[in-house]
Each structure stands twice: as C-alpha cells, then as structure tokens.
PDB file of C-alpha atoms in Angstrom:
ATOM      1  CA  SER A   1    -157.498 -83.039 193.917  1.00 43.00           C
ATOM      2  CA  GLN A   2    -155.202 -83.619 196.866  1.00 50.00           C
ATOM      3  CA  GLN A   3    -153.674 -80.680 198.683  1.00 62.00           C
ATOM      4  CA  GLY A   4    -150.293 -82.315 199.066  1.00 68.00           C
ATOM      5  CA  GLU A   5    -148.226 -83.874 196.351  1.00 81.00           C
ATOM      6  CA  GLU A   6    -145.153 -85.854 197.231  1.00 85.00           C
ATOM      7  CA  ASP A   7    -142.010 -86.450 195.302  1.00 87.00           C
ATOM      8  CA  PRO A   8    -140.622 -88.947 194.602  1.00 93.00           C
ATOM      9  CA  GLN A   9    -143.364 -91.571 194.624  1.00 93.00           C
ATOM     10  CA  ALA A  10    -140.801 -94.232 195.480  1.00 96.00           C
ATOM     11  CA  LEU A  11    -137.242 -94.119 196.764  1.00 96.00           C
ATOM     12  CA  SER A  12    -134.769 -96.981 197.138  1.00 97.00           C
ATOM     13  CA  ILE A  13    -131.508 -96.461 199.030  1.00 97.00           C
ATOM     14  CA  GLN A  14    -128.845 -98.349 200.985  1.00 97.00           C
ATOM     15  CA  GLU A  15    -128.552 -98.333 204.740  1.00 98.00           C
ATOM     16  CA  GLY A  16    -126.528 -95.383 205.936  1.00 97.00           C
ATOM     17  CA  GLU A  17    -127.555 -93.112 203.091  1.00 98.00           C
ATOM     18  CA  ASN A  18    -129.777 -90.069 203.525  1.00 98.00           C
ATOM     19  CA  ALA A  19    -133.333 -90.010 202.188  1.00 97.00           C
ATOM     20  CA  THR A  20    -135.063 -86.811 201.110  1.00 97.00           C
ATOM     21  CA  MET A  21    -138.753 -86.563 200.374  1.00 97.00           C
ATOM     22  CA  ASN A  22    -140.534 -83.473 199.145  1.00 96.00           C
ATOM     23  CA  CYS A  23    -144.082 -82.272 199.523  1.00 95.00           C
ATOM     24  CA  SER A  24    -145.867 -79.442 197.731  1.00 94.00           C
ATOM     25  CA  TYR A  25    -149.255 -78.010 198.554  1.00 92.00           C
ATOM     26  CA  LYS A  26    -151.676 -75.504 197.098  1.00 89.00           C
ATOM     27  CA  THR A  27    -153.527 -73.588 199.792  1.00 85.00           C
ATOM     28  CA  SER A  28    -152.379 -71.576 202.810  1.00 84.00           C
ATOM     29  CA  ILE A  29    -151.750 -73.796 205.764  1.00 86.00           C
ATOM     30  CA  ASN A  30    -151.859 -73.628 209.534  1.00 84.00           C
ATOM     31  CA  ASN A  31    -149.252 -76.360 209.842  1.00 89.00           C
ATOM     32  CA  LEU A  32    -147.782 -79.308 207.976  1.00 92.00           C
ATOM     33  CA  GLN A  33    -147.226 -82.746 209.471  1.00 93.00           C
ATOM     34  CA  TRP A  34    -145.265 -85.790 208.404  1.00 96.00           C
ATOM     35  CA  TYR A  35    -146.419 -89.330 209.125  1.00 96.00           C
ATOM     36  CA  ARG A  36    -144.989 -92.789 208.563  1.00 97.00           C
ATOM     37  CA  GLN A  37    -146.997 -95.886 207.729  1.00 96.00           C
ATOM     38  CA  ASN A  38    -145.673 -99.412 207.797  1.00 93.00           C
ATOM     39  CA  SER A  39    -147.281-101.795 205.330  1.00 84.00           C
ATOM     40  CA  GLY A  40    -150.967-100.819 205.504  1.00 71.00           C
ATOM     41  CA  ARG A  41    -151.022-100.282 209.247  1.00 81.00           C
ATOM     42  CA  GLY A  42    -151.793 -97.179 211.293  1.00 85.00           C
ATOM     43  CA  LEU A  43    -149.919 -93.946 210.768  1.00 93.00           C
ATOM     44  CA  VAL A  44    -147.247 -92.753 213.147  1.00 94.00           C
ATOM     45  CA  HIS A  45    -146.803 -89.032 213.673  1.00 94.00           C
ATOM     46  CA  LEU A  46    -143.241 -87.837 213.012  1.00 96.00           C
ATOM     47  CA  ILE A  47    -143.084 -84.050 213.065  1.00 95.00           C
ATOM     48  CA  LEU A  48    -145.442 -81.064 213.034  1.00 93.00           C
ATOM     49  CA  ILE A  49    -144.102 -77.785 211.660  1.00 94.00           C
ATOM     50  CA  ARG A  50    -146.173 -74.625 211.934  1.00 91.00           C
ATOM     51  CA  SER A  51    -146.533 -72.080 209.173  1.00 91.00           C
ATOM     52  CA  ASN A  52    -144.300 -69.579 210.991  1.00 93.00           C
ATOM     53  CA  GLU A  53    -141.462 -72.094 211.389  1.00 96.00           C
ATOM     54  CA  ARG A  54    -138.794 -72.853 208.801  1.00 97.00           C
ATOM     55  CA  GLU A  55    -137.040 -75.915 210.143  1.00 98.00           C
ATOM     56  CA  LYS A  56    -137.505 -78.580 212.822  1.00 97.00           C
ATOM     57  CA  HIS A  57    -135.411 -81.503 213.946  1.00 97.00           C
ATOM     58  CA  SER A  58    -136.292 -84.720 215.702  1.00 96.00           C
ATOM     59  CA  GLY A  59    -133.537 -87.276 216.080  1.00 97.00           C
ATOM     60  CA  ARG A  60    -132.472 -88.284 212.570  1.00 97.00           C
ATOM     61  CA  LEU A  61    -135.346 -86.341 211.009  1.00 98.00           C
ATOM     62  CA  ARG A  62    -135.125 -82.825 209.651  1.00 98.00           C
ATOM     63  CA  VAL A  63    -138.124 -81.031 208.197  1.00 98.00           C
ATOM     64  CA  THR A  64    -138.058 -77.733 206.342  1.00 98.00           C
ATOM     65  CA  LEU A  65    -140.973 -75.570 205.312  1.00 97.00           C
ATOM     66  CA  ASP A  66    -140.982 -72.873 202.652  1.00 97.00           C
ATOM     67  CA  THR A  67    -144.364 -71.177 202.671  1.00 95.00           C
ATOM     68  CA  SER A  68    -143.426 -68.874 199.777  1.00 95.00           C
ATOM     69  CA  LYS A  69    -142.927 -71.937 197.581  1.00 95.00           C
ATOM     70  CA  LYS A  70    -145.646 -73.933 199.347  1.00 95.00           C
ATOM     71  CA  SER A  71    -143.291 -76.824 199.859  1.00 96.00           C
ATOM     72  CA  SER A  72    -141.741 -78.947 202.577  1.00 97.00           C
ATOM     73  CA  SER A  73    -139.042 -81.558 202.717  1.00 97.00           C
ATOM     74  CA  LEU A  74    -138.321 -84.443 205.067  1.00 98.00           C
ATOM     75  CA  LEU A  75    -134.739 -85.587 205.426  1.00 98.00           C
ATOM     76  CA  ILE A  76    -133.907 -88.877 207.127  1.00 98.00           C
ATOM     77  CA  THR A  77    -130.201 -89.104 207.846  1.00 98.00           C
ATOM     78  CA  ALA A  78    -128.205 -92.323 208.197  1.00 98.00           C
ATOM     79  CA  SER A  79    -131.184 -94.439 207.172  1.00 98.00           C
ATOM     80  CA  ARG A  80    -131.803 -97.915 208.556  1.00 97.00           C
ATOM     81  CA  ALA A  81    -133.696-100.908 207.204  1.00 96.00           C
ATOM     82  CA  ALA A  82    -136.336-100.198 209.865  1.00 96.00           C
ATOM     83  CA  ASP A  83    -137.063 -96.859 208.137  1.00 97.00           C
ATOM     84  CA  THR A  84    -138.637 -98.780 205.250  1.00 97.00           C
ATOM     85  CA  ALA A  85    -142.198 -97.470 205.106  1.00 97.00           C
ATOM     86  CA  SER A  86    -144.477 -95.025 203.324  1.00 96.00           C
ATOM     87  CA  TYR A  87    -144.132 -91.396 204.332  1.00 97.00           C
ATOM     88  CA  PHE A  88    -146.977 -88.918 204.040  1.00 96.00           C
ATOM     89  CA  CYS A  89    -147.146 -85.196 204.377  1.00 95.00           C
ATOM     90  CA  ALA A  90    -150.426 -83.828 205.666  1.00 93.00           C
ATOM     91  CA  THR A  91    -151.513 -80.225 205.690  1.00 90.00           C
ATOM     92  CA  ALA A  92    -153.814 -78.573 208.158  1.00 84.00           C
ATOM     93  CA  LEU A  93    -155.383 -75.754 206.220  1.00 76.00           C
ATOM     94  CA  ALA A  94    -155.685 -72.244 207.520  1.00 68.00           C
ATOM     95  CA  PRO A  95    -159.039 -71.754 209.261  1.00 62.00           C
ATOM     96  CA  MET A  96    -160.416 -69.635 206.421  1.00 56.00           C
ATOM     97  CA  PHE A  97    -160.199 -72.665 204.158  1.00 56.00           C
ATOM     98  CA  SER A  98    -161.190 -75.494 206.409  1.00 55.00           C
ATOM     99  CA  GLY A  99    -162.814 -74.238 209.541  1.00 54.00           C
ATOM    100  CA  GLY A 100    -159.520 -75.084 211.185  1.00 53.00           C
ATOM    101  CA  TYR A 101    -159.305 -77.829 213.749  1.00 64.00           C
ATOM    102  CA  ASN A 102    -158.008 -81.250 212.904  1.00 70.00           C
ATOM    103  CA  LYS A 103    -158.896 -81.833 209.276  1.00 81.00           C
ATOM    104  CA  LEU A 104    -155.733 -83.065 207.575  1.00 88.00           C
ATOM    105  CA  ILE A 105    -155.258 -83.303 203.841  1.00 89.00           C
ATOM    106  CA  PHE A 106    -152.793 -86.042 202.950  1.00 93.00           C
ATOM    107  CA  GLY A 107    -150.517 -86.392 199.985  1.00 92.00           C
ATOM    108  CA  ALA A 108    -150.156 -89.616 198.052  1.00 92.00           C
ATOM    109  CA  GLY A 109    -147.012 -90.576 199.951  1.00 94.00           C
ATOM    110  CA  THR A 110    -143.472 -91.653 199.194  1.00 96.00           C
ATOM    111  CA  ARG A 111    -142.596 -95.343 199.480  1.00 96.00           C
ATOM    112  CA  LEU A 112    -139.119 -95.613 200.958  1.00 97.00           C
ATOM    113  CA  ALA A 113    -137.150 -98.863 200.778  1.00 97.00           C
ATOM    114  CA  VAL A 114    -133.885 -99.058 202.707  1.00 97.00           C
ATOM    115  CA  HIS A 115    -131.733-102.031 201.793  1.00 96.00           C
ATOM    116  CA  PRO A 116    -129.267-103.583 204.274  1.00 92.00           C
TER     117      PRO A 116
ATOM    118  CA  LYS B   1    -150.954 -94.285 228.116  1.00 66.00           C
ATOM    119  CA  ALA B   2    -152.793 -96.779 225.990  1.00 80.00           C
ATOM    120  CA  GLY B   3    -152.933 -95.915 222.302  1.00 93.00           C
ATOM    121  CA  VAL B   4    -155.894 -95.514 220.029  1.00 96.00           C
ATOM    122  CA  THR B   5    -157.852 -98.727 219.672  1.00 97.00           C
ATOM    123  CA  GLN B   6    -160.138 -99.680 216.849  1.00 97.00           C
ATOM    124  CA  THR B   7    -162.548-102.559 216.628  1.00 97.00           C
ATOM    125  CA  PRO B   8    -162.971-104.739 214.777  1.00 97.00           C
ATOM    126  CA  ARG B   9    -159.629-104.996 213.000  1.00 96.00           C
ATOM    127  CA  TYR B  10    -161.024-106.874 210.012  1.00 97.00           C
ATOM    128  CA  LEU B  11    -164.503-107.048 208.605  1.00 97.00           C
ATOM    129  CA  ILE B  12    -166.090-108.662 205.574  1.00 98.00           C
ATOM    130  CA  LYS B  13    -169.522-107.463 204.518  1.00 98.00           C
ATOM    131  CA  THR B  14    -171.815-107.897 201.560  1.00 98.00           C
ATOM    132  CA  ARG B  15    -173.040-105.116 199.286  1.00 98.00           C
ATOM    133  CA  GLY B  16    -176.128-103.438 200.670  1.00 98.00           C
ATOM    134  CA  GLN B  17    -175.360-104.237 204.284  1.00 98.00           C
ATOM    135  CA  GLN B  18    -174.387-101.675 206.872  1.00 98.00           C
ATOM    136  CA  VAL B  19    -171.389-101.607 209.184  1.00 98.00           C
ATOM    137  CA  THR B  20    -170.382 -99.877 212.399  1.00 98.00           C
ATOM    138  CA  LEU B  21    -166.762 -99.282 213.328  1.00 98.00           C
ATOM    139  CA  SER B  22    -165.596 -98.257 216.765  1.00 98.00           C
ATOM    140  CA  CYS B  23    -162.718 -96.126 217.985  1.00 98.00           C
ATOM    141  CA  SER B  24    -161.470 -95.443 221.509  1.00 98.00           C
ATOM    142  CA  PRO B  25    -159.141 -92.428 221.678  1.00 96.00           C
ATOM    143  CA  ILE B  26    -156.193 -91.876 223.944  1.00 94.00           C
ATOM    144  CA  SER B  27    -157.273 -90.960 227.446  1.00 93.00           C
ATOM    145  CA  GLY B  28    -157.716 -87.199 227.729  1.00 90.00           C
ATOM    146  CA  HIS B  29    -158.113 -86.647 223.989  1.00 90.00           C
ATOM    147  CA  ARG B  30    -161.446 -85.155 223.039  1.00 89.00           C
ATOM    148  CA  SER B  31    -161.048 -84.981 219.268  1.00 90.00           C
ATOM    149  CA  VAL B  32    -161.582 -88.017 217.077  1.00 93.00           C
ATOM    150  CA  SER B  33    -161.156 -87.952 213.316  1.00 93.00           C
ATOM    151  CA  TRP B  34    -161.867 -90.636 210.761  1.00 96.00           C
ATOM    152  CA  TYR B  35    -160.031 -91.261 207.501  1.00 96.00           C
ATOM    153  CA  GLN B  36    -160.536 -93.676 204.640  1.00 97.00           C
ATOM    154  CA  GLN B  37    -157.496 -95.096 202.876  1.00 96.00           C
ATOM    155  CA  THR B  38    -157.732 -96.795 199.488  1.00 95.00           C
ATOM    156  CA  PRO B  39    -155.072 -97.537 196.867  1.00 91.00           C
ATOM    157  CA  GLY B  40    -156.823 -95.311 194.345  1.00 89.00           C
ATOM    158  CA  GLN B  41    -157.806 -92.278 196.422  1.00 91.00           C
ATOM    159  CA  GLY B  42    -155.210 -92.442 199.173  1.00 92.00           C
ATOM    160  CA  LEU B  43    -156.018 -91.051 202.603  1.00 94.00           C
ATOM    161  CA  GLN B  44    -159.189 -89.009 202.704  1.00 95.00           C
ATOM    162  CA  PHE B  45    -160.734 -87.171 205.622  1.00 93.00           C
ATOM    163  CA  LEU B  46    -164.203 -88.338 206.577  1.00 95.00           C
ATOM    164  CA  PHE B  47    -165.164 -86.279 209.634  1.00 91.00           C
ATOM    165  CA  GLU B  48    -164.020 -85.010 212.999  1.00 91.00           C
ATOM    166  CA  TYR B  49    -165.829 -85.036 216.308  1.00 92.00           C
ATOM    167  CA  PHE B  50    -165.033 -82.938 219.335  1.00 88.00           C
ATOM    168  CA  SER B  51    -167.029 -83.028 222.555  1.00 87.00           C
ATOM    169  CA  GLU B  52    -169.780 -85.076 220.897  1.00 92.00           C
ATOM    170  CA  THR B  53    -170.192 -82.566 218.048  1.00 90.00           C
ATOM    171  CA  GLN B  54    -169.198 -83.012 214.432  1.00 90.00           C
ATOM    172  CA  ARG B  55    -167.144 -79.951 213.599  1.00 83.00           C
ATOM    173  CA  ASN B  56    -165.720 -80.863 210.226  1.00 84.00           C
ATOM    174  CA  LYS B  57    -166.774 -83.134 207.403  1.00 88.00           C
ATOM    175  CA  GLY B  58    -165.121 -84.400 204.234  1.00 90.00           C
ATOM    176  CA  ASN B  59    -166.665 -84.979 200.826  1.00 92.00           C
ATOM    177  CA  PHE B  60    -168.368 -88.286 201.373  1.00 96.00           C
ATOM    178  CA  PRO B  61    -171.990 -89.253 200.717  1.00 96.00           C
ATOM    179  CA  GLY B  62    -174.541 -89.287 203.481  1.00 96.00           C
ATOM    180  CA  ARG B  63    -174.183 -93.063 203.771  1.00 97.00           C
ATOM    181  CA  PHE B  64    -171.160 -92.284 205.917  1.00 98.00           C
ATOM    182  CA  SER B  65    -172.047 -91.038 209.365  1.00 97.00           C
ATOM    183  CA  GLY B  66    -170.550 -90.950 212.791  1.00 97.00           C
ATOM    184  CA  ARG B  67    -171.059 -89.986 216.363  1.00 97.00           C
ATOM    185  CA  GLN B  68    -169.117 -89.420 219.525  1.00 97.00           C
ATOM    186  CA  PHE B  69    -170.073 -90.350 223.031  1.00 97.00           C
ATOM    187  CA  SER B  70    -169.522 -88.462 226.267  1.00 95.00           C
ATOM    188  CA  ASN B  71    -166.422 -90.561 227.014  1.00 94.00           C
ATOM    189  CA  SER B  72    -164.966 -89.434 223.632  1.00 94.00           C
ATOM    190  CA  ARG B  73    -165.315 -92.890 222.078  1.00 97.00           C
ATOM    191  CA  SER B  74    -166.526 -92.647 218.518  1.00 98.00           C
ATOM    192  CA  GLU B  75    -168.327 -94.810 216.037  1.00 98.00           C
ATOM    193  CA  MET B  76    -168.713 -94.477 212.324  1.00 98.00           C
ATOM    194  CA  ASN B  77    -171.419 -96.124 210.319  1.00 98.00           C
ATOM    195  CA  VAL B  78    -171.620 -96.889 206.633  1.00 98.00           C
ATOM    196  CA  SER B  79    -175.021 -97.869 205.305  1.00 96.00           C
ATOM    197  CA  THR B  80    -175.900 -99.584 202.028  1.00 97.00           C
ATOM    198  CA  LEU B  81    -172.337-100.723 201.456  1.00 98.00           C
ATOM    199  CA  GLU B  82    -170.834-100.547 198.001  1.00 98.00           C
ATOM    200  CA  LEU B  83    -167.816-102.390 196.624  1.00 97.00           C
ATOM    201  CA  GLY B  84    -165.934 -99.091 196.537  1.00 97.00           C
ATOM    202  CA  ASP B  85    -166.260 -98.783 200.309  1.00 98.00           C
ATOM    203  CA  SER B  86    -163.622-101.486 200.711  1.00 98.00           C
ATOM    204  CA  ALA B  87    -160.804 -99.693 202.454  1.00 97.00           C
ATOM    205  CA  LEU B  88    -158.715 -99.281 205.554  1.00 97.00           C
ATOM    206  CA  TYR B  89    -160.605 -97.002 207.944  1.00 98.00           C
ATOM    207  CA  LEU B  90    -158.351 -95.125 210.305  1.00 97.00           C
ATOM    208  CA  CYS B  91    -159.316 -93.321 213.443  1.00 96.00           C
ATOM    209  CA  ALA B  92    -157.122 -90.616 214.933  1.00 94.00           C
ATOM    210  CA  SER B  93    -157.326 -88.877 218.265  1.00 93.00           C
ATOM    211  CA  SER B  94    -155.806 -85.595 219.323  1.00 88.00           C
ATOM    212  CA  PHE B  95    -155.974 -83.130 222.128  1.00 82.00           C
ATOM    213  CA  GLY B  96    -158.076 -80.886 219.937  1.00 68.00           C
ATOM    214  CA  GLN B  97    -158.627 -78.004 222.324  1.00 62.00           C
ATOM    215  CA  GLY B  98    -159.454 -74.694 220.674  1.00 57.00           C
ATOM    216  CA  ALA B  99    -158.919 -73.798 217.044  1.00 55.00           C
ATOM    217  CA  LYS B 100    -155.351 -75.055 216.833  1.00 63.00           C
ATOM    218  CA  THR B 101    -154.380 -78.162 214.935  1.00 66.00           C
ATOM    219  CA  TYR B 102    -152.486 -80.786 216.843  1.00 76.00           C
ATOM    220  CA  GLU B 103    -150.582 -83.888 215.955  1.00 83.00           C
ATOM    221  CA  GLN B 104    -152.886 -86.835 215.594  1.00 88.00           C
ATOM    222  CA  TYR B 105    -152.406 -90.321 216.941  1.00 92.00           C
ATOM    223  CA  PHE B 106    -153.735 -93.036 214.715  1.00 94.00           C
ATOM    224  CA  GLY B 107    -155.156 -96.405 215.550  1.00 96.00           C
ATOM    225  CA  PRO B 108    -154.227 -99.576 213.647  1.00 95.00           C
ATOM    226  CA  GLY B 109    -157.280 -99.282 211.436  1.00 96.00           C
ATOM    227  CA  THR B 110    -160.203-101.462 210.475  1.00 97.00           C
ATOM    228  CA  ARG B 111    -159.863-103.207 207.139  1.00 97.00           C
ATOM    229  CA  LEU B 112    -163.286-103.456 205.558  1.00 98.00           C
ATOM    230  CA  THR B 113    -163.862-105.703 202.587  1.00 98.00           C
ATOM    231  CA  VAL B 114    -167.166-105.471 200.751  1.00 98.00           C
ATOM    232  CA  THR B 115    -168.055-108.414 198.523  1.00 97.00           C
TER     233      THR B 115
END
C-alpha cells in the first residue's frame, strides 16, 4: 500500500479562493515533499519540509507538518486558473526504513481544478 | 541550467520486446531516480543510481533494470514487455550527496505504450 494518502481526491474551486490539500502517511519520515503535475507531464517540485520543521512558506504556498499525527497539508492561497493540476505529497522515509537517500513514496494525488 | 531530459518522449512497443529509456540529469547532479506512473498504481519508485551504483530499488520484477554512466546519464531497460508495462516513466535528478534526501527535479517523462 502507498505510504501517503491524499485528501480530497479532487477539489474544484473558483479563482481567488484558497485550496487546501491534506496528506497522511504511515511510517517515520526524513522529510515530506509536495509536487505538482500538469496533465500527465513531468512533476514540478514545490516544497520540501523536514521532519523537524512544522511550517514552510513559498510564495502563495504554505505547508504544515504534524509528525505526531503523521500528516501534512498544502495550502494554496488566492488560487489562479494556472494552478489547475494534480498535487502529490511524497515522503522520504527515515533511513531505518528505506536506506535513506532519494527514494520517494508518492500518494495518489489531489486533482485541483480552478475555474475562472 | 538545462533541465532533466528524457528520450524518447513517446514509444510504442509490442509485447515480448525490450525497450531502453534514457535520462540526462541536471548538470552537477549525481543522483538519478526512476519512477513509473500508471492510472491504477500511481507513481511508484523503480530505482535510484548514484555515482554509477544502484543504491535503492523498488518492488519491480527483474525485467526492469538500469544503469548509470560516469557522466551521470542513466538508462533503464525493460525486457520481455507486458501490456501492464504501459506507463509514463519519469526520471528525476537530485544533488544526492550523502544520506540526506533532496528535492528532485523531474524530466517530462517517456510515455511507453505496449500493444
């Protein structure tokens, strides 16, 4: 089974609204990353948050991490039509579980549609 | 810097054939990872190479193999293709130094269709 589970599976909002996506995972992590994918193309890295961090910001993006609940959220503020994409959380497991390095376990993703 | 490049972008093969996909990482990146993306299984980790050595492997059969060259370029090979191998194959490069995990930069992918 996948390490990360995302919620909701799909989200439809109007331009200007905020979009929140959640991710839960099962095993201790080294860090958690969020990626965006436009229509079956390559993934674009958004934010990396380490296990000892609680919150990170990048432009209109805000990511939180709660390791006690094994969950993370991605908030996109003031969304735009160009934000329409699939968003994935990916966990890098703690070395004891994965051998460390760059093995990422992806969730199923949230499909975000932003309507003009 | 140029991004990650993958060739070919599209490929159609017949069951039983083999295929080789190529990935050129960002200059200076020594780690290359491969992922398979399908509608049913989502994104799954295949393997990672660092300095020409495979240092992590996902749960795929031995038909899936890869290698990395001294210039960090990587290839993956799938032998005896099956219909279920139809997927988008994504390559990602990262700095990869040491035991830390870094953000990964993905290429546009190779879409493989097996008929």
